Coordinates of N, CA and C in Angstrom, one line a residue:
M18 N 69.2 94.2 82.1 CA 70.3 95.5 82.7 C 71.4 95.2 83.5
T19 N 72.2 96.1 83.6 CA 73.7 95.1 84.5 C 73.4 95.5 86.0
S20 N 73.5 94.5 86.9 CA 73.6 94.9 88.4 C 74.3 95.4 88.9
F21 N 74.5 96.1 90.5 CA 75.8 96.2 90.8 C 76.1 95.1 91.3
A22 N 77.8 95.3 91.2 CA 78.3 94.1 92.0 C 79.0 94.4 93.4
P23 N 78.3 93.8 94.7 CA 78.9 94.3 95.8 C 80.3 93.8 96.3
D24 N 81.1 93.8 97.3 CA 82.2 93.5 97.7 C 81.9 92.3 98.4
S25 N 82.7 91.6 98.7 CA 82.9 90.3 99.6 C 83.7 90.1 100.6
I26 N 82.9 89.1 101.9 CA 83.6 89.1 102.9 C 83.2 87.9 103.6
V27 N 84.7 87.8 104.5 CA 84.5 87.1 105.3 C 84.0 86.7 106.7
L28 N 82.8 85.9 106.3 CA 81.7 86.1 107.8 C 82.1 85.5 109.1
N29 N 81.8 85.9 110.1 CA 82.1 86.1 111.3 C 80.8 85.2 112.4
R30 N 81.5 84.0 112.4 CA 80.3 83.5 113.2 C 79.6 83.9 114.3
K31 N 80.1 84.7 115.2 CA 80.1 85.2 116.4 C 79.1 86.0 116.7
L32 N 78.6 86.5 115.2 CA 78.1 87.9 115.1 C 76.6 87.5 114.1
P33 N 75.8 88.2 114.0 CA 74.4 88.1 113.7 C 74.8 88.0 111.9
L34 N 74.2 86.9 111.0 CA 74.7 87.0 109.8 C 74.2 88.1 109.1
W35 N 73.2 88.2 109.6 CA 72.3 89.6 108.4 C 72.9 91.0 108.9
Y36 N 73.1 91.0 110.0 CA 74.0 92.3 110.4 C 75.2 92.7 109.7
Q37 N 76.4 91.6 109.4 CA 77.4 91.6 109.0 C 77.0 91.8 107.4
V38 N 76.3 91.2 106.6 CA 76.2 90.8 105.5 C 75.6 92.7 105.2
S39 N 73.9 93.2 106.0 CA 73.9 94.7 105.9 C 74.7 95.6 105.7
Q40 N 75.8 95.5 106.8 CA 76.9 96.4 107.1 C 78.3 96.4 105.8
S41 N 78.1 95.1 105.1 CA 78.8 95.2 104.1 C 78.3 95.3 102.8
L42 N 77.3 95.0 102.6 CA 76.3 95.5 101.7 C 76.5 97.2 101.5
R43 N 76.1 97.8 103.1 CA 76.3 99.2 102.7 C 77.2 99.9 102.4
A44 N 78.5 99.0 103.0 CA 79.9 100.2 102.5 C 80.1 99.9 101.1
S45 N 79.5 98.8 100.4 CA 79.7 98.7 98.8 C 78.9 100.1 98.0
I46 N 77.6 100.0 98.8 CA 76.8 101.1 98.2 C 77.3 102.1 98.3
L47 N 78.1 102.8 99.7 CA 77.8 104.2 99.5 C 79.5 104.1 99.2
G48 N 80.5 103.2 99.1 CA 81.8 103.7 98.7 C 81.9 103.4 96.8
R49 N 80.4 103.1 96.1 CA 80.6 103.0 95.0 C 80.6 103.9 94.0
S50 N 80.8 103.8 92.4 CA 81.4 104.8 91.8 C 80.3 105.7 91.1
P51 N 80.3 106.6 90.4 CA 78.6 107.2 90.4 C 78.2 106.6 89.0
Q52 N 79.3 105.7 88.5 CA 78.7 105.3 86.9 C 78.6 103.6 87.0
D53 N 78.5 103.5 88.4 CA 77.9 102.1 88.9 C 76.4 101.7 89.0
P54 N 75.9 100.8 88.3 CA 74.7 100.4 87.8 C 73.8 100.3 89.4
L55 N 72.6 101.2 89.5 CA 72.1 101.5 90.5 C 70.9 100.2 91.1
R56 N 71.2 99.0 90.1 CA 70.1 97.8 90.7 C 70.4 96.9 90.6
L57 N 70.1 96.0 92.1 CA 70.9 95.1 93.0 C 70.8 93.7 92.5
P58 N 71.7 92.5 92.5 CA 70.9 91.4 91.8 C 69.8 91.2 93.1
T59 N 69.3 89.8 92.2 CA 68.1 89.5 93.3 C 68.7 89.1 94.1
E60 N 67.1 88.9 95.2 CA 67.8 87.9 97.0 C 68.5 86.8 96.7
E61 N 68.1 86.0 95.9 CA 68.8 84.8 95.9 C 70.2 84.8 95.3
Q62 N 70.5 85.7 94.4 CA 71.8 85.9 93.5 C 72.5 86.2 94.7
L63 N 72.3 87.3 95.8 CA 72.5 87.8 97.1 C 73.3 87.0 97.9
A64 N 72.2 86.3 98.0 CA 72.2 85.1 99.2 C 73.5 84.2 99.4
G65 N 73.5 83.8 97.7 CA 74.8 83.4 97.3 C 76.0 83.8 97.1
H66 N 76.1 84.7 96.6 CA 77.0 85.9 96.8 C 77.9 85.8 98.1
Y67 N 76.5 86.1 99.3 CA 77.8 86.1 100.7 C 77.6 84.9 101.3
G68 N 77.0 83.8 100.7 CA 76.8 82.4 101.6 C 76.1 82.3 102.6
V69 N 74.5 83.0 102.8 CA 74.0 83.2 103.6 C 72.5 82.5 102.9
S70 N 71.4 82.6 103.5 CA 70.1 81.9 103.3 C 69.3 82.9 103.2
V71 N 68.7 82.8 101.9 CA 67.6 83.6 101.4 C 66.8 84.7 102.7
L72 N 66.7 83.9 103.6 CA 66.2 84.8 104.8 C 67.0 85.7 105.2
T73 N 68.3 85.4 105.4 CA 68.7 86.6 106.2 C 69.3 87.6 105.5
M74 N 69.4 87.1 104.0 CA 69.3 88.4 102.8 C 68.3 89.2 103.3
R75 N 66.9 88.6 103.5 CA 66.1 89.9 103.4 C 66.1 90.1 104.2
Q76 N 66.4 90.0 105.4 CA 66.6 90.8 106.6 C 67.6 92.0 106.9
A77 N 68.8 91.5 106.1 CA 69.7 92.3 105.6 C 69.0 93.6 104.7
L78 N 68.4 93.3 103.4 CA 68.1 94.1 103.2 C 66.9 95.3 103.6
K79 N 66.3 94.2 104.6 CA 65.1 95.6 104.9 C 66.0 96.2 106.3
E80 N 66.8 96.4 106.5 CA 67.9 97.1 107.5 C 68.3 98.0 106.5
L81 N 68.6 97.9 105.3 CA 69.1 99.0 104.5 C 67.8 100.0 103.6
E82 N 67.1 98.7 103.3 CA 65.4 99.7 103.4 C 64.7 100.9 104.1
D83 N 65.3 100.2 105.7 CA 64.6 101.2 106.6 C 65.5 102.4 106.7
E84 N 66.7 102.3 106.4 CA 68.0 103.2 106.7 C 67.7 104.1 105.0
G85 N 67.3 103.8 104.2 CA 66.8 104.7 103.1 C 67.6 104.3 101.9
L86 N 68.5 103.5 102.3 CA 69.7 103.3 101.3 C 69.2 102.7 99.8
I87 N 68.2 102.1 100.5 CA 67.6 100.8 98.6 C 66.1 101.0 99.1
S88 N 65.5 101.1 97.7 CA 64.3 100.9 97.8 C 63.7 99.3 97.0
R89 N 62.8 98.5 97.5 CA 62.4 97.5 96.9 C 61.4 97.7 96.2
H90 N 61.0 97.3 94.5 CA 59.8 97.1 94.1 C 59.3 96.2 93.2
R91 N 57.8 95.5 94.1 CA 57.9 93.7 93.1 C 57.6 94.2 92.0
R92 N 58.1 93.0 91.2 CA 58.5 92.6 90.0 C 59.8 93.6 89.1
R93 N 59.9 94.6 90.0 CA 60.8 94.7 89.1 C 62.0 94.8 89.5
G94 N 62.5 94.6 91.0 CA 63.6 94.5 91.8 C 64.3 95.6 92.6
T95 N 65.4 95.4 93.0 CA 65.7 96.1 94.2 C 66.7 97.1 93.8
F96 N 66.6 98.4 93.8 CA 67.4 99.2 93.6 C 68.2 100.5 94.8
I97 N 69.6 100.7 94.5 CA 70.0 101.8 95.0 C 69.3 103.1 94.9
E98 N 68.8 103.8 96.1 CA 68.1 104.9 96.0 C 69.8 106.1 95.6
P99 N 69.8 107.1 95.1 CA 70.9 107.7 94.3 C 70.8 108.7 95.4
D100 N 69.8 109.7 95.5 CA 70.4 110.8 96.6 C 69.9 110.3 98.0
A101 N 70.2 109.3 98.3 CA 70.1 108.4 100.0 C 70.9 109.6 100.8
R102 N 70.6 109.6 101.9 CA 71.0 110.9 102.8 C 72.5 109.9 103.1
R103 N 73.8 110.3 103.4 CA 74.7 109.7 104.0 C 74.8 110.2 105.6
G104 N 76.3 109.4 106.1 CA 76.2 110.2 107.2 C 75.3 109.7 108.7
T105 N 74.6 108.8 108.4 CA 73.3 108.1 109.0 C 74.2 107.4 110.1
P106 N 73.6 107.4 111.6 CA 73.9 106.4 112.5 C 73.8 105.5 112.0
V107 N 75.0 104.4 112.9 CA 75.6 103.5 112.2 C 75.8 102.2 113.9
R108 N 74.9 101.1 113.9 CA 74.9 100.7 114.9 C 76.6 99.5 115.2
L109 N 77.2 99.6 116.1 CA 78.5 98.9 115.9 C 78.4 98.1 116.8
L110 N 78.6 96.4 116.2 CA 78.7 95.2 116.7 C 80.1 94.4 116.6
G111 N 81.2 95.2 116.7 CA 82.5 94.9 116.7 C 83.1 94.4 115.2
S112 N 81.9 94.4 114.2 CA 82.9 93.9 112.9 C 83.4 95.2 112.0
V113 N 84.9 94.6 111.2 CA 85.2 95.7 110.8 C 84.2 95.9 109.7
D114 N 83.7 95.3 109.0 CA 82.7 95.6 108.0 C 81.6 96.9 108.3
A115 N 81.8 96.8 109.7 CA 80.7 97.8 110.4 C 81.6 99.2 110.4
I116 N 82.7 99.1 110.7 CA 83.9 100.3 110.7 C 84.0 101.1 109.3
V117 N 84.0 100.2 108.2 CA 84.1 100.1 107.0 C 82.7 101.1 106.7
A118 N 82.0 100.6 106.9 CA 80.4 101.3 106.4 C 80.6 102.3 106.8
Q119 N 80.6 102.7 108.2 CA 80.9 104.2 108.7 C 81.7 105.0 108.2
Q120 N 82.5 104.7 107.5 CA 83.6 105.6 106.7 C 83.2 106.1 105.6
S121 N 82.2 104.9 104.6 CA 81.9 105.5 103.6 C 81.0 106.3 103.0
G122 N 80.8 106.9 101.9 CA 79.9 107.6 101.4 C 80.2 108.6 101.7
M123 N 81.3 109.3 101.5 CA 82.1 111.0 101.5 C 82.9 111.4 100.4
T124 N 82.5 112.4 100.1 CA 83.8 113.1 99.3 C 84.9 113.1 100.3
T125 N 86.1 112.8 100.1 CA 87.5 113.1 100.9 C 88.5 113.8 100.2
E126 N 89.0 114.7 101.2 CA 89.8 115.7 100.5 C 91.4 115.4 100.9
L127 N 92.4 114.8 100.7 CA 93.5 114.4 101.1 C 94.3 115.7 101.4
L128 N 94.0 116.5 102.8 CA 94.7 117.3 102.8 C 96.6 117.5 103.2
E129 N 97.2 116.3 103.6 CA 98.6 116.4 103.5 C 98.8 115.1 104.4
H130 N 100.0 114.6 103.6 CA 100.6 113.0 104.2 C 102.0 113.1 104.2
G131 N 102.4 112.2 105.3 CA 103.9 112.3 104.8 C 104.3 111.4 106.8
K132 N 105.7 111.8 107.0 CA 106.1 111.0 108.4 C 105.9 112.1 109.4
S133 N 105.9 111.9 110.4 CA 105.4 112.4 111.6 C 105.7 112.0 112.7
P134 N 106.6 112.7 113.8 CA 106.6 112.2 115.0 C 105.5 111.5 115.5
V135 N 105.6 110.4 116.5 CA 104.5 110.1 117.3 C 104.0 111.0 118.2
P136 N 102.3 111.4 118.0 CA 102.0 112.1 118.8 C 101.7 112.0 120.2
P137 N 102.2 112.7 121.0 CA 102.3 112.3 122.4 C 101.2 110.9 122.9
E138 N 99.7 111.5 122.9 CA 98.8 111.3 123.7 C 98.8 110.0 122.7
L139 N 99.6 109.5 121.5 CA 99.2 108.1 121.2 C 100.3 107.2 121.4
A140 N 101.3 107.7 122.3 CA 102.7 107.2 122.1 C 102.3 105.6 122.6
E141 N 101.3 105.3 123.7 CA 101.3 103.9 124.1 C 101.2 103.1 122.9
Y142 N 100.6 103.4 121.9 CA 100.8 102.4 121.0 C 101.4 102.5 119.9
F143 N 102.3 103.1 120.2 CA 103.4 102.7 118.9 C 104.7 102.5 120.3
P144 N 105.0 101.7 121.2 CA 106.0 102.1 122.1 C 107.5 101.9 121.4
D145 N 107.4 101.3 120.2 CA 108.6 100.9 119.4 C 109.0 101.9 118.3
L146 N 108.0 102.8 118.2 CA 108.4 103.9 117.0 C 108.6 105.4 117.5
D147 N 109.4 106.0 117.1 CA 109.5 107.7 116.8 C 108.9 107.9 116.2
E148 N 108.3 107.5 115.0 CA 108.2 107.9 113.8 C 106.6 107.3 113.0
V149 N 105.7 107.6 112.4 CA 105.0 107.2 111.8 C 104.7 107.9 110.6
A150 N 103.6 107.3 109.7 CA 103.3 107.9 108.6 C 102.0 108.8 109.0
A151 N 101.6 109.8 108.4 CA 100.6 110.6 108.8 C 99.4 110.7 107.5
Y152 N 98.4 110.4 107.8 CA 97.3 111.0 106.7 C 96.1 112.0 107.8
H153 N 96.1 113.4 106.7 CA 95.3 114.1 107.2 C 94.3 114.6 106.4
R154 N 93.1 113.9 106.5 CA 91.3 114.0 105.4 C 90.5 114.6 105.7
L155 N 90.1 115.6 105.3 CA 88.7 116.4 105.3 C 87.6 115.6 104.5
R156 N 86.5 114.8 105.5 CA 85.4 114.8 104.7 C 84.2 115.4 104.5
S157 N 83.2 115.4 103.3 CA 82.5 116.1 102.8 C 81.6 115.7 102.7
D158 N 80.1 116.2 102.5 CA 78.5 115.1 102.3 C 78.8 115.6 101.1
E159 N 78.5 114.3 100.4 CA 78.5 114.2 98.9 C 77.7 115.3 98.2
Q160 N 76.5 115.5 98.7 CA 75.6 116.4 97.8 C 75.7 117.5 98.4
T161 N 75.8 118.0 99.8 CA 75.8 119.2 100.0 C 77.0 119.5 100.1
G162 N 78.3 118.9 100.0 CA 79.4 119.4 100.0 C 80.0 120.5 101.1
E163 N 79.1 119.9 102.5 CA 79.6 120.3 103.4 C 80.4 119.6 104.7
P164 N 81.4 120.3 105.1 CA 82.4 119.4 106.2 C 81.6 118.7 106.9
T165 N 82.0 117.4 106.9 CA 81.3 116.6 108.5 C 82.3 116.3 109.4
N166 N 83.8 115.8 108.9 CA 84.7 115.5 109.9 C 86.0 115.3 109.1
H167 N 86.9 115.9 109.9 CA 88.4 115.4 109.4 C 89.1 114.4 110.8
A168 N 89.7 113.8 109.8 CA 90.3 112.9 110.1 C 91.9 112.7 110.0
R169 N 92.6 112.5 110.8 CA 94.4 111.9 110.8 C 94.6 110.6 111.4
N170 N 95.2 110.0 110.5 CA 95.4 108.6 110.9 C 97.1 108.5 110.8
Y171 N 97.4 107.7 112.1 CA 98.8 107.8 112.0 C 99.0 105.7 112.1
L172 N 100.1 105.1 111.4 CA 100.2 103.9 110.8 C 101.7 104.0 110.8
R173 N 101.7 102.3 111.0 CA 103.3 101.9 110.6 C 103.9 102.3 109.9
P174 N 105.1 102.8 109.4 CA 105.9 103.7 108.6 C 105.5 102.1 107.2
E175 N 105.9 101.0 107.7 CA 105.9 100.1 106.5 C 104.8 99.8 105.7
L176 N 103.5 100.3 106.7 CA 102.4 100.1 106.0 C 102.0 101.2 104.6
A177 N 102.9 102.3 105.0 CA 102.4 103.1 104.1 C 102.7 103.4 102.5
A178 N 104.1 102.2 102.4 CA 104.6 101.9 101.2 C 103.5 101.3 100.5
G179 N 102.8 100.6 100.7 CA 101.5 99.9 99.7 C 100.4 100.9 99.7
I180 N 100.2 102.3 100.4 CA 99.1 102.8 100.0 C 99.5 104.0 98.7
D181 N 98.7 104.1 98.0 CA 98.7 105.0 96.9 C 97.6 106.4 97.8
P182 N 98.0 107.5 97.6 CA 97.0 108.6 98.1 C 95.6 108.6 97.4
S183 N 96.0 108.3 96.2 CA 94.4 108.3 95.7 C 93.8 107.1 96.1
D184 N 93.8 106.2 96.8 CA 93.2 105.2 97.4 C 92.6 105.7 98.6
L185 N 92.7 106.6 99.3 CA 91.9 107.3 99.9 C 90.8 108.2 99.6
A186 N 90.8 108.7 98.0 CA 89.5 109.4 97.3 C 88.4 109.2 97.7
R187 N 88.3 107.8 97.6 CA 86.9 107.1 97.6 C 86.8 106.0 98.8
R188 N 88.1 105.1 99.3 CA 88.0 104.2 99.9 C 88.3 104.5 101.4
P189 N 87.7 104.0 102.5 CA 88.0 104.4 104.3 C 89.3 103.9 104.6
M190 N 89.9 104.5 105.7 CA 91.8 104.0 105.5 C 91.6 102.5 106.0
T191 N 90.5 102.0 106.7 CA 90.6 100.5 106.9 C 90.1 99.5 106.1
K192 N 89.2 100.1 105.1 CA 89.2 99.1 103.7 C 90.2 99.4 103.1
V193 N 91.6 100.4 102.8 CA 92.8 100.3 102.2 C 93.8 99.8 102.8
L194 N 93.4 99.3 104.0 CA 94.6 98.5 104.7 C 94.2 97.3 104.7
R195 N 93.0 96.7 104.7 CA 92.5 95.2 104.8 C 92.5 94.8 103.5
D196 N 92.2 95.4 102.0 CA 91.7 94.9 101.3 C 93.1 95.6 99.8
V197 N 93.6 96.6 100.2 CA 95.3 97.4 99.6 C 95.9 96.5 99.6
V198 N 96.4 97.3 101.0 CA 97.6 96.7 101.6 C 97.9 94.8 101.9
G199 N 96.4 94.8 102.5 CA 96.6 93.2 102.8 C 96.7 93.3 104.3
A200 N 96.5 94.3 104.8 CA 96.6 93.8 106.5 C 95.5 93.0 107.2
D201 N 96.2 92.1 108.4 CA 95.3 90.9 108.8 C 94.8 91.5 110.5
I202 N 93.6 92.7 109.9 CA 93.3 93.4 110.9 C 92.4 91.9 111.7
S203 N 92.7 92.4 113.6 CA 91.6 91.2 113.8 C 90.5 92.0 115.0
R204 N 91.0 93.3 115.4 CA 90.1 94.2 116.0 C 90.5 95.9 115.8
I205 N 89.2 96.0 116.4 CA 89.2 98.1 116.3 C 88.8 98.3 117.7
T206 N 89.3 99.2 118.3 CA 88.5 99.5 119.7 C 88.3 100.9 119.3
D207 N 87.7 101.5 119.3 CA 86.5 102.7 119.3 C 86.5 103.6 120.8
T208 N 86.7 104.7 120.7 CA 86.8 105.6 121.7 C 86.2 106.8 121.6
V209 N 84.7 107.5 122.0 CA 84.1 108.8 121.2 C 83.7 109.1 122.9
E210 N 83.9 110.4 122.5 CA 83.8 111.6 123.6 C 83.5 112.8 123.0
A211 N 82.8 113.7 123.7 CA 82.0 114.9 123.7 C 83.7 116.1 124.0
R212 N 83.7 116.9 122.9 CA 84.8 118.1 123.2 C 84.0 119.5 122.7
L213 N 85.3 120.3 122.8 CA 84.7 121.7 122.1 C 85.6 121.8 121.2
A214 N 85.0 122.4 120.0 CA 86.1 122.9 118.7 C 86.8 123.7 118.9
D215 N 88.2 123.0 118.8 CA 89.7 124.0 118.9 C 89.5 125.2 117.4
P216 N 90.5 125.8 117.2 CA 90.2 126.8 116.0 C 90.6 126.0 114.5
E217 N 91.3 124.9 114.5 CA 91.7 124.4 113.8 C 90.2 123.7 113.3
T218 N 89.7 122.7 114.0 CA 88.0 121.8 113.8 C 87.5 122.9 113.5
A219 N 87.5 123.8 114.1 CA 86.3 125.2 113.6 C 86.4 125.7 112.3
R220 N 87.7 125.7 112.1 CA 87.6 125.9 110.6 C 87.3 125.0 109.7
L221 N 87.8 123.7 109.7 CA 88.0 122.9 108.9 C 86.0 122.6 108.8
L222 N 85.6 122.4 109.8 CA 84.5 121.8 109.5 C 83.2 123.1 109.8
Q223 N 83.8 124.2 109.8 CA 82.8 125.2 109.4 C 81.6 125.1 110.4
V224 N 82.2 125.1 111.7 CA 81.4 125.5 112.6 C 81.9 126.1 113.5
P225 N 81.1 127.0 114.8 CA 81.4 128.1 115.8 C 82.7 127.6 116.5
L226 N 83.7 128.5 117.1 CA 84.2 128.0 117.8 C 83.9 127.7 119.1
L227 N 84.5 126.8 119.8 CA 84.0 125.6 121.1 C 82.8 125.2 120.8
S228 N 82.4 125.3 119.9 CA 81.3 124.0 119.6 C 81.2 122.7 120.0
P229 N 80.1 122.2 120.5 CA 80.4 120.5 120.7 C 80.6 119.7 119.3
I230 N 81.6 118.9 119.7 CA 81.9 118.3 118.3 C 82.1 116.7 119.1
L231 N 82.1 115.7 118.3 CA 82.5 114.6 119.0 C 83.7 114.0 118.5
H232 N 84.6 113.3 119.8 CA 86.1 113.2 119.3 C 86.2 111.8 119.2
Y233 N 86.2 111.1 117.8 CA 86.6 109.7 118.2 C 88.1 109.5 117.9
T234 N 88.9 108.2 119.1 CA 89.9 107.9 118.5 C 89.6 106.2 118.5
G235 N 90.2 105.6 117.0 CA 90.3 103.8 116.9 C 91.3 104.0 116.2
V236 N 91.6 102.6 117.3 CA 92.9 101.8 117.2 C 92.8 100.5 116.5
T237 N 93.4 99.8 115.5 CA 93.7 98.8 114.7 C 94.6 98.0 114.9
Y238 N 94.4 97.4 115.2 CA 95.3 95.8 115.9 C 95.4 94.5 114.7
D239 N 96.5 94.2 114.8 CA 96.5 92.5 113.8 C 96.6 91.7 114.4
T240 N 96.4 90.6 114.0 CA 96.0 89.4 114.9 C 97.3 88.9 116.2
D241 N 98.6 89.8 115.6 CA 99.6 89.6 117.0 C 99.9 90.7 117.9
G242 N 98.6 91.5 117.9 CA 98.3 92.1 119.0 C 98.9 93.4 118.7
R243 N 99.8 93.8 117.3 CA 100.3 95.4 117.2 C 99.2 96.0 116.3
V244 N 99.6 96.9 116.8 CA 98.7 98.9 116.7 C 99.2 98.9 115.1
L245 N 98.1 98.9 114.7 CA 98.7 99.1 112.5 C 98.3 100.2 112.5
D246 N 97.2 101.3 112.9 CA 96.6 102.4 113.0 C 95.9 103.1 114.0
A247 N 96.4 104.3 114.4 CA 95.5 104.8 115.2 C 94.8 106.3 114.3
A248 N 93.7 106.6 114.8 CA 92.5 107.1 113.8 C 92.4 108.4 115.0
V249 N 92.5 109.4 114.8 CA 91.9 110.5 115.7 C 91.2 111.5 114.7
I250 N 89.4 111.5 114.8 CA 89.1 112.0 113.9 C 87.8 112.5 115.1
H251 N 87.5 114.3 114.1 CA 86.5 114.9 115.0 C 85.3 115.0 114.0
Y252 N 84.0 114.8 114.5 CA 82.8 114.9 113.5 C 82.5 115.8 114.3
R253 N 81.5 116.7 113.6 CA 80.6 117.8 113.6 C 79.5 117.0 114.8
G254 N 79.2 117.7 115.6 CA 78.0 116.9 116.5 C 76.9 117.3 116.1
D255 N 76.4 118.0 115.2 CA 74.6 118.0 114.6 C 74.9 116.9 113.4
R256 N 75.6 116.1 113.2 CA 75.6 115.7 112.0 C 75.7 114.2 112.3
F257 N 76.2 113.7 113.5 CA 76.4 112.5 113.9 C 75.9 111.7 115.6
S258 N 75.9 110.7 115.5 CA 75.4 109.9 116.5 C 76.1 108.9 116.1
F259 N 76.5 108.3 117.5 CA 77.1 107.0 117.8 C 76.1 105.9 118.4
T260 N 75.7 104.8 117.6 CA 74.9 103.9 118.9 C 75.8 102.4 118.7
V261 N 76.2 101.9 120.3 CA 76.9 100.4 120.7 C 75.9 99.3 120.9
T262 N 75.2 98.3 119.9 CA 74.7 97.9 120.5 C 75.5 96.2 120.8
L263 N 75.1 95.7 122.1 CA 75.7 94.3 122.9 C 75.2 93.3 122.4
D264 N 75.7 92.5 121.5 CA 75.3 91.2 121.6 C 75.1 90.1 122.1
A265 N 74.0 89.6 122.9 CA 74.0 88.8 124.1 C 74.9 87.3 124.3
T266 N 74.4 87.0 122.7 CA 74.8 85.6 122.4 C 76.2 85.4 122.4

């Protein structure tokens, strides 16, 4: 039986290895194609793939098992749960793969894209630009079709040349920037606050006007400290929660 092939990552030694591996594997699972096999490689094979010990790999798999994304069967192996619920909370420890995992596993509709003036609220991130490339997407639960969030990404114009709109059908913008465009991402800053749904958000997310939503702003920087992408995402407040865990090491 053919096994599922996860993506590879470059591990950051400043973060727990099991956490980085679990989030990378989580992103691979949630971003898989329907025709991909459900069986995972063995613990030993996965450990070799990620360059970690079997003990570290076992801890990473337990995290995914606790989340309900995989099931482990003695003598049979480890399998992806085809009906695993998407959109569960993600613990963020500053890993780019954690951001990718949080964005994965949803059906994405590209509502519009093209050139746009820099929004006034994001002007501080693009001081050298008057115009950016803008992408507006609506994400829905793969199983129920229920809208969960809508996102607007504002990118430096030169990055848009490397993006095919079809890339965004299943891949998160962060993954497209890193793996397709080849952007050298160094960090992402996240801000989450409570707001009330405006008419557009209420219509897109199918929630009552002025109902609580989560307003997320994510800013992606390259190694020179330049902003590559500023994302503004509105999440349904009844479908998402965010937990930030600070690593004391």
